Tab-separated table of C-alpha atoms in Angstrom:
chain	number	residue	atom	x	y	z
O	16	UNK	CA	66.493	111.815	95.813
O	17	UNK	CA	69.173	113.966	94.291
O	18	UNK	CA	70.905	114.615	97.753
O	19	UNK	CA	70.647	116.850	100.630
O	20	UNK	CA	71.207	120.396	98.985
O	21	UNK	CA	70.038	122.696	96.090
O	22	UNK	CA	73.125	121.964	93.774
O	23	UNK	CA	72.424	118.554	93.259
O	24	UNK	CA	68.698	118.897	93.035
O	25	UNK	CA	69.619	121.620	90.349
O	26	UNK	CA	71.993	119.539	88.255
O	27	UNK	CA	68.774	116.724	88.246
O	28	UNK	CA	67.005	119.436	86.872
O	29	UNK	CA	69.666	120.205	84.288
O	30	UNK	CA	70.144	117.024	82.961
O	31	UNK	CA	66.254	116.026	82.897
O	32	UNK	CA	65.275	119.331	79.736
O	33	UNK	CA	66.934	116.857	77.086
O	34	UNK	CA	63.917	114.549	77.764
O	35	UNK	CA	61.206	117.644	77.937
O	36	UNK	CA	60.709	117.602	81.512
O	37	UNK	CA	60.803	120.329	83.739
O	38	UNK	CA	61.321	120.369	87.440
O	39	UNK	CA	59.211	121.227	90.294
O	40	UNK	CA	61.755	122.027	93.776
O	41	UNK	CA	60.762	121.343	97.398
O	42	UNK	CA	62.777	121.694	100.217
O	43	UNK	CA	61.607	119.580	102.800
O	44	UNK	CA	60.722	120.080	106.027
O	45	UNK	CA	57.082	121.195	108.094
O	46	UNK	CA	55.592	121.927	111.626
O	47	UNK	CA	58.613	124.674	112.128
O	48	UNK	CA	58.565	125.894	116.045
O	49	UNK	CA	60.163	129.374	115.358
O	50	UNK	CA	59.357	131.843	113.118
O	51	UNK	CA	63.368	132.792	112.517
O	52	UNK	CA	63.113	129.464	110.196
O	53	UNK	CA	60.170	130.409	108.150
O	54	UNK	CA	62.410	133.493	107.552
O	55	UNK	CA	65.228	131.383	106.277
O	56	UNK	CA	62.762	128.963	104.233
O	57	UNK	CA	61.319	132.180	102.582
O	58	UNK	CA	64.571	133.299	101.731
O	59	UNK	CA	65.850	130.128	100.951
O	60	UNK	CA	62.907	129.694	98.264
O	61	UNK	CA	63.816	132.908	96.711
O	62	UNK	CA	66.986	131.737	95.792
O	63	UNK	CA	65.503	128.657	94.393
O	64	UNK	CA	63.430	130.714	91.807
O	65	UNK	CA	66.424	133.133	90.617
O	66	UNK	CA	69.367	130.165	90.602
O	67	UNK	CA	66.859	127.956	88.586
O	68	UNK	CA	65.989	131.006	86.258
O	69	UNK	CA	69.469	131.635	85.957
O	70	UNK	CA	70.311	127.903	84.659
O	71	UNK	CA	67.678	128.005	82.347
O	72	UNK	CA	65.269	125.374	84.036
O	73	UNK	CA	61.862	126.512	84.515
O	74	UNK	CA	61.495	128.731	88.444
O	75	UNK	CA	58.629	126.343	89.987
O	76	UNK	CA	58.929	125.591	94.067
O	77	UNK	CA	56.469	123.814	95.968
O	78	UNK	CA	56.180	124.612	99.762
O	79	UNK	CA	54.029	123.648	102.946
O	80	UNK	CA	52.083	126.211	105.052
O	81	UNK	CA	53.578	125.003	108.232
O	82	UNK	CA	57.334	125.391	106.708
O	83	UNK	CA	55.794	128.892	106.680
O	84	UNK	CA	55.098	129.237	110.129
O	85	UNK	CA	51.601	128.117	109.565
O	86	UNK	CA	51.312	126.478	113.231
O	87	UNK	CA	52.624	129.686	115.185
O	88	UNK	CA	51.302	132.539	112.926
O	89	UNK	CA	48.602	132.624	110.034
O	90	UNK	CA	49.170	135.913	108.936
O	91	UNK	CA	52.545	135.706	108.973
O	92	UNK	CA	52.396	132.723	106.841
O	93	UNK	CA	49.789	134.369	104.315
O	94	UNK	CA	52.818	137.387	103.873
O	95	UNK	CA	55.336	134.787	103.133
O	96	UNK	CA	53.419	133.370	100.317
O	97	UNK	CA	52.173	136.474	98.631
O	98	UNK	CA	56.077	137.180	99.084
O	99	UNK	CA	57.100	133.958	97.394
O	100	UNK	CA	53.870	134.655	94.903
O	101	UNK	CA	55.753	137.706	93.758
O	102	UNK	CA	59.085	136.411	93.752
O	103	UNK	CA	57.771	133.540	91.312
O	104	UNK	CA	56.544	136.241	88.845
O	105	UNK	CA	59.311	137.873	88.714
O	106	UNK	CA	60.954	135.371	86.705
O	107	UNK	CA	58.222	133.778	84.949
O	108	UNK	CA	58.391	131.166	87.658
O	109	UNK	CA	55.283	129.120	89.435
O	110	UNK	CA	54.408	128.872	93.216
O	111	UNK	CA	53.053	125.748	94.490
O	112	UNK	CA	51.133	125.314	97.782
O	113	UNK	CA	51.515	122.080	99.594
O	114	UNK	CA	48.387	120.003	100.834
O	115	UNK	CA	49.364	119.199	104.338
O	116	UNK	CA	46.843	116.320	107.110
O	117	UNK	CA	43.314	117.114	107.149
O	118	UNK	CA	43.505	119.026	110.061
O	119	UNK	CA	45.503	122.372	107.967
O	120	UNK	CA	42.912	121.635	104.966
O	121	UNK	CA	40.706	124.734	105.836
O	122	UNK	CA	43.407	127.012	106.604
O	123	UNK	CA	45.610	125.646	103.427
O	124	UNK	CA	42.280	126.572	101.567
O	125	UNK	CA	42.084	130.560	102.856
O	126	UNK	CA	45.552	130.603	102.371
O	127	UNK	CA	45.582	129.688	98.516
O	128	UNK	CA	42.313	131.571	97.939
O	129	UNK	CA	43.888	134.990	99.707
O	130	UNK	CA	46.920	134.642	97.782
O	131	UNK	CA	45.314	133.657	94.723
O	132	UNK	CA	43.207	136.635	94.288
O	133	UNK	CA	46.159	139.007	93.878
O	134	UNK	CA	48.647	136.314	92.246
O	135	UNK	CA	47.880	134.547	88.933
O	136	UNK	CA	50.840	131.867	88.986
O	137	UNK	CA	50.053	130.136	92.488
O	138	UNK	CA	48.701	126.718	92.522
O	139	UNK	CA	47.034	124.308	94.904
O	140	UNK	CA	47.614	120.603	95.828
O	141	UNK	CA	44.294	118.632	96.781
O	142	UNK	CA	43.911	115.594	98.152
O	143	UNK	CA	41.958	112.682	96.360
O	144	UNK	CA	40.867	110.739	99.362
O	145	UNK	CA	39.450	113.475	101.417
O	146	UNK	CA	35.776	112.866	101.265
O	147	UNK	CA	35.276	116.737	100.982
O	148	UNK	CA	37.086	116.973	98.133
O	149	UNK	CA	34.540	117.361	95.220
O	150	UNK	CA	33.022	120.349	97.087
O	151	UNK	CA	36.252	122.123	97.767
O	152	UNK	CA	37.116	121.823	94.546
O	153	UNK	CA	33.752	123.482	93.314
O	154	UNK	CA	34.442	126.567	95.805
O	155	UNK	CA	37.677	126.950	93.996
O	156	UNK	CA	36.362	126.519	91.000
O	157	UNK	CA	35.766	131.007	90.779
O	158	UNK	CA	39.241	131.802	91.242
O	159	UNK	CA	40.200	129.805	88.217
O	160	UNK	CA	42.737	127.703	90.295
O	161	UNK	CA	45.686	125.776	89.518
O	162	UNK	CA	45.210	122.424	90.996
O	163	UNK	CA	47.801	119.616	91.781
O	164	UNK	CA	45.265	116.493	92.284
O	165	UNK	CA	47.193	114.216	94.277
O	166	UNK	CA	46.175	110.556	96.331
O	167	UNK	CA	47.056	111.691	99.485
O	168	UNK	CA	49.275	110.112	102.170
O	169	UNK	CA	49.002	111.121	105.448
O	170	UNK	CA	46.896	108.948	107.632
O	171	UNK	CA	43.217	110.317	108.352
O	172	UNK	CA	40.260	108.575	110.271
O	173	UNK	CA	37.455	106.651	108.546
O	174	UNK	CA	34.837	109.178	108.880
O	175	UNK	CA	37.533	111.863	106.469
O	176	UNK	CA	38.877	109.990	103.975
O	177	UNK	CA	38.421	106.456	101.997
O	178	UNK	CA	40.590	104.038	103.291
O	179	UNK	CA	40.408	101.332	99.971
O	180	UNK	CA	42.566	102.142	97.254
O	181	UNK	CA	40.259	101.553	94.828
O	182	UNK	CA	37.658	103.728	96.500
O	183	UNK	CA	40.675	106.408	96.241
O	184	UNK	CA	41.506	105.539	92.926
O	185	UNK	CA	37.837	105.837	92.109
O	186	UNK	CA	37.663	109.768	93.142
O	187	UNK	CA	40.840	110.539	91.928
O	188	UNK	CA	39.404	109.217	88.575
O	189	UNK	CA	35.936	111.417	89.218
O	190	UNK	CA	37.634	115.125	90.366
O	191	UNK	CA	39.829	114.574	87.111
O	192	UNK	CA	37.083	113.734	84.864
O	193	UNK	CA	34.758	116.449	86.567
O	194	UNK	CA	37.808	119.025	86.122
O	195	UNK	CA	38.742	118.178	82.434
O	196	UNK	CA	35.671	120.813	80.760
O	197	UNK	CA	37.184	123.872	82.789
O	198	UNK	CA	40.406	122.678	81.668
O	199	UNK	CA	39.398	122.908	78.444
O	200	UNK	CA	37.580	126.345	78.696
O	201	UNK	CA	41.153	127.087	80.386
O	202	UNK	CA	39.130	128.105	83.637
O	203	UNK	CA	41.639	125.843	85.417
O	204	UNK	CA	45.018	124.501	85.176
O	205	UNK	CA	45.251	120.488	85.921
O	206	UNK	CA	48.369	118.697	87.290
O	207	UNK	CA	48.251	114.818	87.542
O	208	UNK	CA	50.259	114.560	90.541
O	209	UNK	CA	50.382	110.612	90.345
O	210	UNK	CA	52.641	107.441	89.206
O	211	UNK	CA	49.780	105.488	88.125
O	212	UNK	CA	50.098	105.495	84.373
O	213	UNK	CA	47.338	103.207	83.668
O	214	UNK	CA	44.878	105.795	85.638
O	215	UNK	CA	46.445	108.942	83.466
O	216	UNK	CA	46.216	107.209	80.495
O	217	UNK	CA	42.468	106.573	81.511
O	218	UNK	CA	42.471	110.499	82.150
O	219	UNK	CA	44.515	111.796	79.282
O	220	UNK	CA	41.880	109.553	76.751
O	221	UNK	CA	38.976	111.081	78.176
O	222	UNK	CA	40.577	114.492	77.715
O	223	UNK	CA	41.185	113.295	73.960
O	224	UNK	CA	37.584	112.657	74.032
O	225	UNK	CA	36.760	116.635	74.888
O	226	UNK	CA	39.142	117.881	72.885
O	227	UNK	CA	41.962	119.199	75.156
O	228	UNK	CA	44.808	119.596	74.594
O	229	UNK	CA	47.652	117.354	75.428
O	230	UNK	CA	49.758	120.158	77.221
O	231	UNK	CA	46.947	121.196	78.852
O	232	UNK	CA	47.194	118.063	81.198
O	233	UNK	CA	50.686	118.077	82.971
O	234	UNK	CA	51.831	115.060	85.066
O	235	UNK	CA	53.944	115.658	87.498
O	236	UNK	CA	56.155	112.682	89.693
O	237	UNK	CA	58.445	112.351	91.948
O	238	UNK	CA	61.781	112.119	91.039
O	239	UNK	CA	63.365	108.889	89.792
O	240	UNK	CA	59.953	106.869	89.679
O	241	UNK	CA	58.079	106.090	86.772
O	242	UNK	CA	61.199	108.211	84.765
O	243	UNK	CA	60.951	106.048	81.587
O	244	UNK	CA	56.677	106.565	81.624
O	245	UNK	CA	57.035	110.423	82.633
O	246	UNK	CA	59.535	110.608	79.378
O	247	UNK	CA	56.968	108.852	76.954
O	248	UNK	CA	54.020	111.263	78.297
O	249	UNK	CA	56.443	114.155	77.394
O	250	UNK	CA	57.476	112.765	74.236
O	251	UNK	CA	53.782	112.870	73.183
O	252	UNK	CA	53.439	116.671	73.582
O	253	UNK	CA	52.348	116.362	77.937
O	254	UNK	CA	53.625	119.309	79.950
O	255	UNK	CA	55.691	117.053	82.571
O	256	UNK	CA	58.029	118.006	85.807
O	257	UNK	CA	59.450	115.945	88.241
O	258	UNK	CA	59.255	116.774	92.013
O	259	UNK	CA	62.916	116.942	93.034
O	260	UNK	CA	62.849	117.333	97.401
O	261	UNK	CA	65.979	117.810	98.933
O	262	UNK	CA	67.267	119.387	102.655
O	263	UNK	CA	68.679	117.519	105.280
O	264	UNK	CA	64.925	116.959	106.807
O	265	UNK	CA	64.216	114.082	104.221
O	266	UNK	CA	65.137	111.249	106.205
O	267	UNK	CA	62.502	111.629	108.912
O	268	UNK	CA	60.364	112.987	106.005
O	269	UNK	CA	60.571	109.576	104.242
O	270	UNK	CA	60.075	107.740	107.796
O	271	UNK	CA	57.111	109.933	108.557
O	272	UNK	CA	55.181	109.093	104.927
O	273	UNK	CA	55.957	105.469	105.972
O	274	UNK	CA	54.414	105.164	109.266
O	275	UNK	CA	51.500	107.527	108.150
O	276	UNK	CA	50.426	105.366	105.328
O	277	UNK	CA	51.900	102.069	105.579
O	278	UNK	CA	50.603	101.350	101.850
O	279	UNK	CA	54.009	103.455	100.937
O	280	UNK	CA	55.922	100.525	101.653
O	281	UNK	CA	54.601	98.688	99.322
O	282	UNK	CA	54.444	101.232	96.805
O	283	UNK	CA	58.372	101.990	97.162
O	284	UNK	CA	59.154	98.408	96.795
O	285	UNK	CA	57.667	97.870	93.580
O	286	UNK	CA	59.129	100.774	91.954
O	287	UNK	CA	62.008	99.564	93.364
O	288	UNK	CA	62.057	96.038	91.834
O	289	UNK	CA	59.629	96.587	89.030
């Protein structure tokens, strides 16, 4: 991670647009227990879209519903977005709504679908290993949504979510190929929010296949994994971004995506000593 504040997150950015790829900002942080702080996140964001317009890297933040206030007041939390919403568009910029535990998936839902009605650049993270997936997808599938298609990493009981990898890796390989013909009809916007290349190469042939085109299917990572395969995928004419988090909550962030999904250890230490 770039460090704890928006400066360093920005010069990331900066110094990533010689090797085509853009950047996607988060400031972490969730479950807020006063609504004074999803004030100062709102605001916060705001500056995020002009500074990053200002320095010539593309305006695109990515924030959770309960950052928002999402836990103490829906409809506050729906006015913040369409706030952000507009604030994106403003400067050509993108808002991103994060995918939190099962438990916020139908509210996350309502949320992106109110917002989305009045907003063209919002998108939508969903989770691969929910079970429900396929079928929330289809509801979306009107509003001609943006969709970040991610694993998912919060833990979730047995009777939610597939627990295997390669059961996940099996439905995140499904919703993509099920996706790929409204992509190319440019019904909906697809984001490969993964770091296994061998499962978006897999993707990005059978979107060959259909005919669509390469920067129709972005691929978005986190910062400072997979850098070198994220580079090669932009190289070849792939809309890519890295997601650069920052704020002084990522320590008990990381901790928290640990102990929720104990598979992240693993996965860390391999990019680590890969």
């Amino acid at each position: 991670m770039p460090g704890e504040d928006f400066d360093s997150a920005l010069q990331a950015a900066v110094e990533s647009k010689s090797k085509k790829i853009g950047a996607l900002f988060t400031e972490l942080g969730e479950n807020i227990t006063d609504l004074s702080e999803a004030k100062a996140v709102v605001e916060h964001f705001e500056m995020v879209l002009g500074r990053s317009a200002e320095a010539g890297v593309d305006p695109v933040v990515s924030v959770k519903p309960t950052h928002l206030g999402l836990d103490l007041d829906p409809a506050v939390t729906l006015s913040y977005l369409q706030r952000l919403a507009i604030a994106a568009e403003k400067v050509n910029g993108y808002l991103w709504v994060d995918m939190e535990g099962s438990g916020y998936t139908d509210a996350t839902l309502e949320l992106y679908a109110a917002v989305r009605k009045d907003h063209e650049r919002v998108g939508l993270a969903i989770q691969a290993y929910l079970y429900r997936t396929a079928a929330d997808i289809g509801r979306l599938l009107p509003l001609r949504p943006t969709i970040r298609l991610v694993k998912g990493a919060y833990a979730e009981p047995a009777d939610r979510a597939f627990a295997a990898k390669r059961d996940v890796d099996a439905n995140y390989l499904a919703l993509s190929t099920f996706m790929l013909p409204a992509v190319k009809r440019k019904e909906l916007r697809l984001v490969l929010g993964t770091h296994d290349v061998p499962m978006i190469r897999r993707i990005t042939s059978f979107a060959d296949a259909l005919g669509v085109e390469k920067s129709q299917v972005e691929v978005n990572m986190l910062y400072g994994i997979q850098s070198e395969a994220l580079a090669n995928l932009a190289a070849e004419g792939h809309t890519t971004r890295q997601l650069i988090a920052y704020g002084s909550a990522w320590y008990g962030w990381y901790l928290r995506r640990l102990a929720e999904r104990p598979a992240n250890i693993i996965f860390v230490a391999r990019q680590m000593f890969a």
